[in-house]
Each structure stands twice: as C-alpha cells, then as structure tokens.
Amino acid sequence: MTDRFLTVGKSLHRKDAWDKTTGKALYTADIPIENLRVGMIVRSPHHYARILDIDKKQSLEIPGVLAVLMSDDIPGDKVFGPLIPDQPSLARDVVRHLGEPVVLIIAETKRAAQEAANQIQVSYEPLGAVFDPVQAAREDAPQLHQDGNVITALNIKDGDIEKGFQDADHILDDTYTLPRIHPGYMEPETSLAVWGEDQTITVWVSSQHPFTDQRFIAAALDLPVENVRVKSGVIGGAFGGKEDSSLSILAALGAWAIKGAVRLVNTRRESFIAHPKRHPAQIHYKLGAMSDGTFTALKAEVHMDTGAYASYGPAVAAILTETLAGAYRIPNVQVESFVVYTNSPLSGAMRGFGSPQSHFAVESMVDSMAEEIGMDPVQIRRANILKVGEKMFTGVTLNETANALPICLDKAQEIMDRFRAVEVSPGKKAGVGMALAAQSMGLGANVPDDSTHRLEWAPDGKVLIHLGAPDLGQGLAMAVEQITAEALGLPYSQVESLPLDTLDRPNGNVTCASRMTYMAGNALIDASEKLIQDLLAHAGEILEVPAKMLVYKEGQIIKEDGKKLPVVEFLGRLAEKSITLTSESTFSFPYPEETTPQGLPIGMPHVLYCFGAQVARVEVDPDLGTVEVTHFAAIHDVGKVISQSGVEGQIEGGVATGLGYALYETMLRKDDQWVDSFTEYLLPTSKDLPTHYESIILEIPEASGPYGAKGIGEIPLVPTAPAVANAVKNAVGVRVKKLPITPERVLGFID
Amino acid sequence: MKTITVSFLLNGKKTSVTSLPNRTLLDVLREDLGLTGAKDACGGEGECGACTVIMNGNPVNSCMIFIGQIEGTQITTIEGLMEKGEFHRLQKSFVEAGAVQCGFCTPGAILTAKTLLDNNPHPTDHEIREGLSGNLCRCTGYNKMIDAIHLAEQGGLDD
Ligand code: FES
Ligand code: FES
C-alpha cells in the first residue's frame, strides 16, 4: 500500500534542534536579564521538626542582601498543591521533610546570598520522624497533617474474591518493593521572575503546565491572574517531575519583594531532596490460577509513600491501582491502596504515573505463576490477555486497540526464540525474559481535560501554531507541526509552533499522561479545517464567487475552471485589510458512556490504553551477581506513527530509564541523609545500556486519535524492569522482588 | 579574597577575565562571558558532562576547572564550534540522526564527540560508548547519539 501521507509518519528534523546544537537555545537559567538578582533557599536540615524561631537580623545586615523572606511575608496563599493545598511555599511552624524551604534570600550576588544563608538563625525542635508508609499509616505513628497520614484509601472489588481463590489450582503470594526514583531530567528546576509596572509580573518557567504556575503565583502574591504572565523557557526534560511547581512561586515572591528581577535555580542536591520523585511502594500481591493457566483471582494491598506533601499522590494511586491486573482479564479482584504521608521527600508525577510500580508486581508474578504451573511465559500471557470488548476490573470496556496485545505476544515470542539462541559468554549465565504492559492515556474520567490550540496563517504563507501546551523536550512541537502540515497539505517547513506564553496563547492543559500529541493533534486538525473554511469564505469575497465554488488543496485555491491561485496572494490581500486568518479549536478527552463506568471508588477511571511488550536477554556473573543486559527489544503499538524519529526517541529513552529503574536507581536514606547526587544515584550511561537494541513499532489505529495515533510518552519504561527481573530469574533461578536488581540481591545476600 | 586575572584563547579569540580565584570556568563562561551553552546538570560535581568544553584538545568538565587553571589554555565551547557560519558535521549529524531531544546534554555530548573523532576518526560502537559515558542523557537512551557520531564519522550527511 502506498503511504497516503505527505508529512505524517516521516522522520524529519526537529526545528528546535539546531539551536540546541549551537548553545543558542535559551533554557530558563540562560535567559539574560538586566539587573538580575540571585535567590537562594534556606532549607530544613531536619526530617521533621518544629520551628521555634527564625532570626534574620544578622543576615539582613550583610552588604548586598536585599530581602530575607519567610512564610509571613507571603501576601496571599501561603500553601499550594496540585490536588490538595497542603504544601507551604515556605515552611510555617513545622518542617516535614529534609530540604523543605524555610527562608528565601534575595541578594545582589551569589556570595552575599550564601553569606546570608550562613548567618540566618533558625531554631528547631526535632520531632520523631516516620519514613515507612506501613508504619506511618498506623494510628500510633506521628501524625504529620491535621487529617492524619492516610490521604487516599482505595478499595475496589470486582467479582467474588473468595470464590476466585476457591476456583484456583495454584495460588501465589509475594511482596514487591519499589524504590524512590528521581525523574532525572538534566535541567534542574529553574524559574526567573521579573516585576513590572502596574503590579504585573512576568515569570519564565520550566514547567509542564505554565497556566497552573500562573494560578499559583497569582494566589500567592494576591494578584489578579491576568497580572501574571508566565512564559516557557526551552525545557530540559520533565518526565512528570515538572508537573509540580518548579520554583515559580518563590522566584515570583522574590521579584515582588524587591520589585526587581530574580532567578532561582535548584542545585542537583536541592532537586533530589526537595522536588517530587517516583513513589516508592510496597505491593502485596496474591494471584490465583487454574492449572490451564487461566487467572481466577487477584488480591493486592499497596502502600505508597507520598512523602511530606500530597503532590499528585492520590492520582498516581489511581493509575497504580487500575493497572494492578496489567493487560489481563482477572474475573475476581480485590485491591486496596493507601497513599500515606511520611517524612520522606515528596513523591508525585513521573513518567508512567504508578504503572511502572504495578507492572513490576504483575509481570513478575505472572512469570512466577507460569513456572509454578509449568507453562511457557508467553503461553500463560496468551491465555489471559484482555480482548476487545472485555471489561477490566475497573469496569472499563476495552476498545479495538486491544487487538495489539496478541500481536505484541507473537513478536515477543519470535524475539525470545532469537535471543535464546545467542551464544553465552564464557563464565556467564544467560537468561531471556519478557513483560507485557498496558498504560492508560489521559487524566481520567471526571477530571476536566480540555485542550485548546490556535492556528494563524501569516501573510507570508507560514502557518503559526499557538500551541497551548509546552514541549518538554520530547518533541511535541515537531509532532504537531507534522499533523498541521498534513491537515493543511503544506510542507513541514511552512508550519511552525510558538513557545508557550500565557499572555496570548490558549490553554492547552498540562503536557502529561501520554496524551498531548493526541489532544493537540486532534484540536489542530479541527482548527486546520476551520482555517480552510475561513480562507475560502474570504477568497470567495475577493473573487466575487460563492465560497462553495472554490476548493483548497495544498496551499492553493482551485477555482471552478481549474485555475489554481496560491494562498499567499489572498493572505496578502487580507493583510492589507488588516485581516489575519486564525482559528482555534478545543479537544476534550473523550470518555464514551458505554466504556466509562460510573460510581467507582476510584472516581476517575482511564478508558484508553496503550500496549507494549519488551524482551530482555541478560548475562549474569554467577560469582559476582552482576547483571548485564546484552540484548533488548521493545514492541509498542502507537496507533499511527506521527514522527518516526520522535517515536523511536521516546521508546529508546524510555527503555533507558526503565533499565535504570531495573538495575541502578534508588534514592536511599543513608546515615540519616538522602542520597542527593549523581555520585551515588546512578543514572544509566552510554556504557551501561544494551549494545543490541531493537524497537518494533506497531500501528493499530486508534479511532479517536489524530490520523489514528495514540500516546507513546510513558509506556516504554513500564515493562522494562519486570522483563529484566524475569530474565535474571531465567538465568540464575533467583527471583528478585525488590528493585533495583543489585548484585547483592542476585546473590541473595539481602532481602 | 583577592581577584586574579587570567588570559586564554576562547573560541579562537584572546580573552582575559578578572575574577575571584574560587570560581570555576563554568561560572565564568555562563556568568561573565554570557556563553550559556555549557550547562550545569549535577551541581558542579563532575558527574554529568553537561558543562563539557574542550581545553587544549581534551574534553573537560568546566565545573571542575578553577579559573587559575586556564591561564594560557585554548578553550572551545559549543558557541565556537561553527566555522565560517557553517555547522560542524557533528551538529548536523546530531540533528539528522534525531539525537537531540530536550537538548540540555547536547552541547556537552557534541564537544565530547568532537574530541573523540579528533583522536580516533573511525571509532567502533564500543569506543563511542566508552567515550560518551561521562555525558549523561535522560532523554535519548544514547542510541541516536551513537548513530549521529557514526553518521559524522562516515560522512553520510545530506546537505
Ligand atoms: S556540571 Fe555536571 S559535570 Fe560539570
Ligand atoms: S536530550 Fe535531554 S538529556 Fe539528553
């Protein structure tokens, strides 16, 4: 079949890439500003303590110090939070985690700010801290917030759990433990705020949703929202972590206080201890199956450590819980999940949003069950995968994209056979493992999710996309440029998206949840159609013929007699009359009644899913316990490829992050301090990743997607860790139930 | 603390800087000279490679170099890589291979790659992986960077 697309599906060059290779791209830390002042945050040295007194006198006397600010200095809201307003911008009375901001210093130089930070006297009365979410959930634990430590308790039942286990010939029961993970974007959190005239402020952010920053800043400074202008700098990665305010409130507070310009940049240490992480979790998982492999029952209990403040904890719990059955039909389910406050650094959104945690449990357990029954890992999965029209335990009915599941398994089987045939290095033991995954798209039913974007056809013929959501570095801009170019039949070079600015861009909502290409793409296809209609109406007036006699095609207007007129001619004529062609469209994430259950305790079920499978081949040194992933394959259904290199980049980068989760990364507490640098927290380097790597991209169209596309942002890291764990089990017979898979765990020395 | 003055060749131009001696080359590039292509991703601990520049032909983490050490050296930053308005072949190949996502690691990775190719015009995959291992990237998984370096090395660029 010949490809009917002009631009969609092609591998094109990102337009922002050139400036990124020359150093010209301006990230928020790079933006030059006159009379810029330096902000520095004094943070809590305690995990949990009462603040007795803050004496700022001496620090204010240091030459060059312009302001020393505390909670009381904030003119408006003193707390914020994306779901629950429980987080103080500057601590009040009590600090609940190490690294919590207490005082904000603004000075002329870094040196003066540092000196002031050294001089500030904060007296604390340390309190007994709690770090374990299971302990913290108890009534006798120190209660960190007024309403207790358990902020979310979900309890979902489907079918008859007792009967489900009675029907089972085999029952397995295990506990899986997941570590705290740093999103690890290379650009630390940064904000730049400039106070303007007439009570206005402009703030540059590195954020997944500048419109939320705008709202939070206005509330904190007690300003009307329209007085706050938020602009996006070039963003150096986000991966969910920049759904939370990345210093924008404090930078704005500083600028407001000195009526000047202030930049705040987190050091990596600050990023580690004071910005949200992936939730550590304990998952107790019990699965029943009949001797033919059919799953009969699942019972699970989950404790998630959300740290000192809620961040996105309750929402992460929803996806973690919803995906506890993975991509399988299990008729009888009972799952309970608890999100618990502790004195750990906060946890929030990170790529996968709960699903990497649940999949480690499900996919490890499914392999254990296969072994217990004496079945092949692919065969047991085949016997249980969800089919089109089947209900998940959340009550959601799966649409036709579930057709990807058996294909993922076929491909995985082929690859496993191939990987098994690879010769083993001397002295090593080789193993091959796979895992399957389902990742939800969207924010969930009942969460308002509208995304608005605008097009402008400039007089020179260029189409400008007023994109309402930021490109986080993943390449959203390229994807929507390709979609818009396709919809208008224009060359990719003629379409350009503009960076976000709340002043005059529509609100496209937060870039997250594997859905921004889907949302913006749909909105822009619709906006393109409107733009064409508008163009034809104006052209009709100019040519004095009814618009319906005219046809638009690929940058030209075709008259009834077949004569073709270039669109630029009309744009020029309109410009003379001061008319600019623009169109705007809003796409709302669809929750069709027939697939969206109501009345679930979870409140916000997700109805669209992405599917994928991954296969790992490992070589384990049986004496040292070291694991090398030598071969890796990632199979993903993307609905329709919009940008070939973009999709590959998402998969390859996701797998790398998944391998970090599998083998290296964990933010431990050692000697009462958190691991807070890349010296001890190991991100995968180019040396650590498999030298044999394959991406297999499937295109099973999603009817509601732009040209059939669905999301690919998150799922590539979801099945990775269990695929590796299953390969390690296959190689040396050790089932590692706690990530990361360290040599000590492989040798069975710990846990 | 007394300031010191150092002179060096920066992107081919004679440059001198007066500064307190406890500041790093990265501070001076970013804060005094307005060259913000070198980034700080690890807190100046020598762990990320985002601040890489080329000093006397070798890639160095500019956050680990105090300014007293740069007297008389030749330094190339990412801003100095284009020649006569032409992109360097690695800049082209990084764009072409899709090796640039968020781009925060890109200047450092390209400069490391340049010294790699200067010393070893046709490196193997393994040599590239070794050579790039000091440059952390969270976005790409490195595959496309390795492709980009091969593309530059084999001269297969479209123009
Ligand atoms: S800033 Fe990370 S190595 Fe220099
Ligand atoms: S491209 Fe984002 S860190 Fe490398």
mmCIF file of N, CA and C in Angstrom, chain A residues 194-281:
data_model
loop_
_atom_site.group_PDB
_atom_site.id
_atom_site.type_symbol
_atom_site.label_atom_id
_atom_site.label_comp_id
_atom_site.label_asym_id
_atom_site.label_seq_id
_atom_site.Cartn_x
_atom_site.Cartn_y
_atom_site.Cartn_z
ATOM 1 N N VAL A 194 10.345 38.560 36.844
ATOM 2 C CA VAL A 194 10.665 39.979 36.681
ATOM 3 C C VAL A 194 9.425 40.801 37.019
ATOM 4 N N TRP A 195 9.549 41.636 38.033
ATOM 5 C CA TRP A 195 8.443 42.503 38.427
ATOM 6 C C TRP A 195 8.335 43.643 37.420
ATOM 7 N N GLY A 196 7.122 43.961 37.029
ATOM 8 C CA GLY A 196 6.941 45.000 36.020
ATOM 9 C C GLY A 196 6.169 46.188 36.568
ATOM 10 N N GLU A 197 5.651 46.964 35.651
ATOM 11 C CA GLU A 197 4.881 48.133 36.077
ATOM 12 C C GLU A 197 3.450 47.731 36.393
ATOM 13 N N ASP A 198 2.745 48.590 37.082
ATOM 14 C CA ASP A 198 1.317 48.408 37.363
ATOM 15 C C ASP A 198 1.007 47.039 37.968
ATOM 16 N N GLN A 199 1.812 46.645 38.942
ATOM 17 C CA GLN A 199 1.501 45.408 39.657
ATOM 18 C C GLN A 199 1.456 44.182 38.736
ATOM 19 N N THR A 200 2.377 44.124 37.787
ATOM 20 C CA THR A 200 2.411 42.941 36.926
ATOM 21 C C THR A 200 3.741 42.223 37.128
ATOM 22 N N ILE A 201 3.729 40.969 36.756
ATOM 23 C CA ILE A 201 4.954 40.193 36.892
ATOM 24 C C ILE A 201 5.046 39.215 35.718
ATOM 25 N N THR A 202 6.269 39.014 35.224
ATOM 26 C CA THR A 202 6.497 38.039 34.152
ATOM 27 C C THR A 202 7.420 36.962 34.697
ATOM 28 N N VAL A 203 7.030 35.721 34.513
ATOM 29 C CA VAL A 203 7.811 34.632 35.082
ATOM 30 C C VAL A 203 8.110 33.592 33.995
ATOM 31 N N TRP A 204 9.392 33.263 33.823
ATOM 32 C CA TRP A 204 9.788 32.189 32.916
ATOM 33 C C TRP A 204 9.895 30.896 33.731
ATOM 34 N N VAL A 205 9.370 29.849 33.178
ATOM 35 C CA VAL A 205 9.361 28.601 33.944
ATOM 36 C C VAL A 205 9.822 27.428 33.088
ATOM 37 N N SER A 206 10.212 26.383 33.786
ATOM 38 C CA SER A 206 10.469 25.097 33.149
ATOM 39 C C SER A 206 9.401 24.179 33.712
ATOM 40 N N SER A 207 8.260 24.158 33.044
ATOM 41 C CA SER A 207 7.067 23.585 33.674
ATOM 42 C C SER A 207 6.206 22.859 32.651
ATOM 43 N N GLN A 208 5.505 21.830 33.108
ATOM 44 C CA GLN A 208 4.622 21.097 32.214
ATOM 45 C C GLN A 208 3.275 21.800 32.037
ATOM 46 N N HIS A 209 2.980 22.749 32.926
ATOM 47 C CA HIS A 209 1.721 23.478 32.771
ATOM 48 C C HIS A 209 1.835 24.912 33.280
ATOM 49 N N PRO A 210 2.369 25.795 32.445
ATOM 50 C CA PRO A 210 2.544 27.184 32.865
ATOM 51 C C PRO A 210 1.257 27.857 33.348
ATOM 52 N N PHE A 211 0.102 27.413 32.871
ATOM 53 C CA PHE A 211 -1.139 28.030 33.343
ATOM 54 C C PHE A 211 -1.392 27.727 34.826
ATOM 55 N N THR A 212 -0.921 26.582 35.310
ATOM 56 C CA THR A 212 -1.020 26.292 36.743
ATOM 57 C C THR A 212 -0.060 27.179 37.517
ATOM 58 N N ASP A 213 1.148 27.349 36.997
ATOM 59 C CA ASP A 213 2.096 28.269 37.652
ATOM 60 C C ASP A 213 1.467 29.649 37.762
ATOM 61 N N GLN A 214 0.821 30.071 36.698
ATOM 62 C CA GLN A 214 0.199 31.398 36.689
ATOM 63 C C GLN A 214 -0.821 31.516 37.829
ATOM 64 N N ARG A 215 -1.640 30.478 37.967
ATOM 65 C CA ARG A 215 -2.681 30.485 39.005
ATOM 66 C C ARG A 215 -2.044 30.498 40.406
ATOM 67 N N PHE A 216 -1.040 29.660 40.603
ATOM 68 C CA PHE A 216 -0.391 29.587 41.923
ATOM 69 C C PHE A 216 0.307 30.912 42.279
ATOM 70 N N ILE A 217 0.983 31.499 41.302
ATOM 71 C CA ILE A 217 1.708 32.752 41.563
ATOM 72 C C ILE A 217 0.716 33.854 41.926
ATOM 73 N N ALA A 218 -0.364 33.946 41.147
ATOM 74 C CA ALA A 218 -1.370 34.984 41.418
ATOM 75 C C ALA A 218 -1.938 34.804 42.821
ATOM 76 N N ALA A 219 -2.204 33.560 43.204
ATOM 77 C CA ALA A 219 -2.782 33.316 44.532
ATOM 78 C C ALA A 219 -1.775 33.676 45.626
ATOM 79 N N ALA A 220 -0.510 33.347 45.415
ATOM 80 C CA ALA A 220 0.497 33.618 46.450
ATOM 81 C C ALA A 220 0.748 35.119 46.594
ATOM 82 N N LEU A 221 0.738 35.829 45.486
ATOM 83 C CA LEU A 221 1.035 37.267 45.545
ATOM 84 C C LEU A 221 -0.233 38.096 45.673
ATOM 85 N N ASP A 222 -1.368 37.424 45.721
ATOM 86 C CA ASP A 222 -2.649 38.110 45.835
ATOM 87 C C ASP A 222 -2.832 39.118 44.690
ATOM 88 N N LEU A 223 -2.551 38.635 43.491
ATOM 89 C CA LEU A 223 -2.693 39.472 42.292
ATOM 90 C C LEU A 223 -3.795 38.880 41.417
ATOM 91 N N PRO A 224 -4.439 39.706 40.609
ATOM 92 C CA PRO A 224 -5.357 39.120 39.623
ATOM 93 C C PRO A 224 -4.566 38.242 38.652
ATOM 94 N N VAL A 225 -5.157 37.129 38.211
ATOM 95 C CA VAL A 225 -4.440 36.193 37.342
ATOM 96 C C VAL A 225 -3.874 36.895 36.111
ATOM 97 N N GLU A 226 -4.623 37.858 35.580
ATOM 98 C CA GLU A 226 -4.150 38.499 34.347
ATOM 99 C C GLU A 226 -2.920 39.386 34.567
ATOM 100 N N ASN A 227 -2.585 39.681 35.805
ATOM 101 C CA ASN A 227 -1.362 40.441 36.057
ATOM 102 C C ASN A 227 -0.119 39.560 36.025
ATOM 103 N N VAL A 228 -0.333 38.271 35.953
ATOM 104 C CA VAL A 228 0.793 37.337 35.977
ATOM 105 C C VAL A 228 0.959 36.740 34.587
ATOM 106 N N ARG A 229 2.116 36.972 34.010
ATOM 107 C CA ARG A 229 2.385 36.433 32.684
ATOM 108 C C ARG A 229 3.443 35.344 32.841
ATOM 109 N N VAL A 230 3.152 34.145 32.374
ATOM 110 C CA VAL A 230 4.110 33.054 32.513
ATOM 111 C C VAL A 230 4.540 32.592 31.129
ATOM 112 N N LYS A 231 5.844 32.501 30.962
ATOM 113 C CA LYS A 231 6.393 32.098 29.666
ATOM 114 C C LYS A 231 7.250 30.855 29.843
ATOM 115 N N SER A 232 7.288 30.073 28.807
ATOM 116 C CA SER A 232 8.077 28.858 28.879
ATOM 117 C C SER A 232 9.465 29.113 28.311
ATOM 118 N N GLY A 233 10.497 28.809 29.097
ATOM 119 C CA GLY A 233 11.841 28.764 28.533
ATOM 120 C C GLY A 233 11.959 27.458 27.749
ATOM 121 N N VAL A 234 13.082 27.244 27.072
ATOM 122 C CA VAL A 234 13.307 25.917 26.499
ATOM 123 C C VAL A 234 13.406 24.961 27.685
ATOM 124 N N ILE A 235 12.781 23.806 27.580
ATOM 125 C CA ILE A 235 12.697 22.912 28.735
ATOM 126 C C ILE A 235 13.655 21.733 28.575
ATOM 127 N N GLY A 236 14.464 21.525 29.596
ATOM 128 C CA GLY A 236 15.480 20.465 29.547
ATOM 129 C C GLY A 236 14.998 19.166 30.149
ATOM 130 N N GLY A 237 13.837 18.710 29.682
ATOM 131 C CA GLY A 237 13.281 17.444 30.169
ATOM 132 C C GLY A 237 12.376 17.678 31.360
ATOM 133 N N ALA A 238 11.389 16.804 31.520
ATOM 134 C CA ALA A 238 10.437 16.988 32.628
ATOM 135 C C ALA A 238 9.987 15.640 33.199
ATOM 136 N N PHE A 239 9.540 14.740 32.332
ATOM 137 C CA PHE A 239 9.193 13.363 32.730
ATOM 138 C C PHE A 239 8.198 13.296 33.876
ATOM 139 N N GLY A 240 7.297 14.249 33.943
ATOM 140 C CA GLY A 240 6.302 14.262 35.017
ATOM 141 C C GLY A 240 6.719 15.138 36.176
ATOM 142 N N GLY A 241 8.011 15.186 36.447
ATOM 143 C CA GLY A 241 8.508 15.923 37.619
ATOM 144 C C GLY A 241 8.204 17.404 37.566
ATOM 145 N N LYS A 242 8.015 17.938 36.373
ATOM 146 C CA LYS A 242 7.747 19.371 36.275
ATOM 147 C C LYS A 242 6.247 19.652 36.119
ATOM 148 N N GLU A 243 5.422 18.664 36.534
ATOM 149 C CA GLU A 243 4.008 18.963 36.734
ATOM 150 C C GLU A 243 3.862 19.768 38.016
ATOM 151 N N ASP A 244 4.781 19.563 38.951
ATOM 152 C CA ASP A 244 4.785 20.349 40.173
ATOM 153 C C ASP A 244 5.516 21.657 39.931
ATOM 154 N N SER A 245 5.110 22.677 40.685
ATOM 155 C CA SER A 245 5.706 23.997 40.541
ATOM 156 C C SER A 245 7.226 23.919 40.724
ATOM 157 N N SER A 246 7.958 24.349 39.706
ATOM 158 C CA SER A 246 9.416 24.278 39.753
ATOM 159 C C SER A 246 9.978 25.637 40.132
ATOM 160 N N LEU A 247 9.803 26.029 41.372
ATOM 161 C CA LEU A 247 10.342 27.263 41.957
ATOM 162 C C LEU A 247 9.645 28.533 41.492
ATOM 163 N N SER A 248 8.577 28.410 40.719
ATOM 164 C CA SER A 248 7.989 29.628 40.155
ATOM 165 C C SER A 248 7.373 30.514 41.230
ATOM 166 N N ILE A 249 6.782 29.913 42.256
ATOM 167 C CA ILE A 249 6.139 30.738 43.287
ATOM 168 C C ILE A 249 7.204 31.527 44.053
ATOM 169 N N LEU A 250 8.286 30.854 44.403
ATOM 170 C CA LEU A 250 9.319 31.540 45.195
ATOM 171 C C LEU A 250 10.069 32.590 44.374
ATOM 172 N N ALA A 251 10.336 32.300 43.114
ATOM 173 C CA ALA A 251 11.001 33.318 42.284
ATOM 174 C C ALA A 251 10.110 34.546 42.185
ATOM 175 N N ALA A 252 8.817 34.303 42.003
ATOM 176 C CA ALA A 252 7.873 35.427 41.904
ATOM 177 C C ALA A 252 7.814 36.201 43.217
ATOM 178 N N LEU A 253 7.820 35.479 44.318
ATOM 179 C CA LEU A 253 7.793 36.147 45.631
ATOM 180 C C LEU A 253 9.015 37.057 45.789
ATOM 181 N N GLY A 254 10.167 36.550 45.393
ATOM 182 C CA GLY A 254 11.397 37.335 45.485
ATOM 183 C C GLY A 254 11.326 38.587 44.636
ATOM 184 N N ALA A 255 10.853 38.438 43.400
ATOM 185 C CA ALA A 255 10.767 39.582 42.485
ATOM 186 C C ALA A 255 9.776 40.614 43.006
ATOM 187 N N TRP A 256 8.677 40.115 43.553
ATOM 188 C CA TRP A 256 7.661 41.002 44.147
ATOM 189 C C TRP A 256 8.266 41.796 45.320
ATOM 190 N N ALA A 257 9.051 41.083 46.157
ATOM 191 C CA ALA A 257 9.582 41.721 47.360
ATOM 192 C C ALA A 257 10.571 42.822 47.037
ATOM 193 N N ILE A 258 11.399 42.608 46.021
ATOM 194 C CA ILE A 258 12.413 43.631 45.720
ATOM 195 C C ILE A 258 11.998 44.501 44.535
ATOM 196 N N LYS A 259 10.832 44.219 43.980
ATOM 197 C CA LYS A 259 10.360 44.947 42.787
ATOM 198 C C LYS A 259 11.450 44.934 41.711
ATOM 199 N N GLY A 260 11.976 43.753 41.480
ATOM 200 C CA GLY A 260 13.058 43.609 40.508
ATOM 201 C C GLY A 260 13.033 42.242 39.855
ATOM 202 N N ALA A 261 14.205 41.779 39.439
ATOM 203 C CA ALA A 261 14.303 40.509 38.712
ATOM 204 C C ALA A 261 15.066 39.485 39.549
ATOM 205 N N VAL A 262 14.517 38.293 39.669
ATOM 206 C CA VAL A 262 15.133 37.258 40.495
ATOM 207 C C VAL A 262 15.122 35.919 39.764
ATOM 208 N N ARG A 263 16.261 35.234 39.801
ATOM 209 C CA ARG A 263 16.282 33.867 39.255
ATOM 210 C C ARG A 263 16.580 32.894 40.393
ATOM 211 N N LEU A 264 15.869 31.790 40.370
ATOM 212 C CA LEU A 264 16.144 30.705 41.308
ATOM 213 C C LEU A 264 16.466 29.462 40.488
ATOM 214 N N VAL A 265 17.550 28.809 40.852
ATOM 215 C CA VAL A 265 17.934 27.569 40.162
ATOM 216 C C VAL A 265 18.242 26.536 41.234
ATOM 217 N N ASN A 266 17.590 25.414 41.200
ATOM 218 C CA ASN A 266 17.940 24.366 42.154
ATOM 219 C C ASN A 266 19.275 23.748 41.783
ATOM 220 N N THR A 267 20.095 23.481 42.798
ATOM 221 C CA THR A 267 21.255 22.635 42.548
ATOM 222 C C THR A 267 20.718 21.215 42.410
ATOM 223 N N ARG A 268 21.544 20.315 41.960
ATOM 224 C CA ARG A 268 21.071 18.937 41.841
ATOM 225 C C ARG A 268 20.686 18.390 43.208
ATOM 226 N N ARG A 269 21.445 18.768 44.224
ATOM 227 C CA ARG A 269 21.114 18.283 45.567
ATOM 228 C C ARG A 269 19.713 18.741 45.960
ATOM 229 N N GLU A 270 19.405 20.011 45.695
ATOM 230 C CA GLU A 270 18.064 20.514 46.023
ATOM 231 C C GLU A 270 17.001 19.790 45.207
ATOM 232 N N SER A 271 17.334 19.528 43.957
ATOM 233 C CA SER A 271 16.391 18.808 43.110
ATOM 234 C C SER A 271 16.101 17.425 43.701
ATOM 235 N N PHE A 272 17.145 16.772 44.206
ATOM 236 C CA PHE A 272 16.959 15.454 44.822
ATOM 237 C C PHE A 272 16.054 15.526 46.049
ATOM 238 N N ILE A 273 16.396 16.421 46.980
ATOM 239 C CA ILE A 273 15.713 16.328 48.273
ATOM 240 C C ILE A 273 14.400 17.091 48.320
ATOM 241 N N ALA A 274 14.195 18.032 47.405
ATOM 242 C CA ALA A 274 13.041 18.905 47.595
ATOM 243 C C ALA A 274 12.073 18.947 46.424
ATOM 244 N N HIS A 275 12.249 18.090 45.456
ATOM 245 C CA HIS A 275 11.304 18.102 44.340
ATOM 246 C C HIS A 275 10.772 16.689 44.140
ATOM 247 N N PRO A 276 9.499 16.529 43.721
ATOM 248 C CA PRO A 276 8.876 15.200 43.734
ATOM 249 C C PRO A 276 9.600 14.109 42.952
ATOM 250 N N LYS A 277 9.458 12.915 43.490
ATOM 251 C CA LYS A 277 10.095 11.704 42.966
ATOM 252 C C LYS A 277 9.024 10.707 42.532
ATOM 253 N N ARG A 278 9.471 9.584 41.935
ATOM 254 C CA ARG A 278 8.536 8.481 41.708
ATOM 255 C C ARG A 278 8.248 7.814 43.059
ATOM 256 N N HIS A 279 6.968 7.501 43.301
ATOM 257 C CA HIS A 279 6.575 6.927 44.588
ATOM 258 C C HIS A 279 7.233 5.587 44.870
ATOM 259 N N PRO A 280 7.885 5.482 46.023
ATOM 260 C CA PRO A 280 8.255 4.154 46.493
ATOM 261 C C PRO A 280 6.953 3.441 46.882
ATOM 262 N N ALA A 281 6.912 2.137 46.697
ATOM 263 C CA ALA A 281 5.678 1.415 47.020
ATOM 264 C C ALA A 281 5.988 0.008 47.489
#
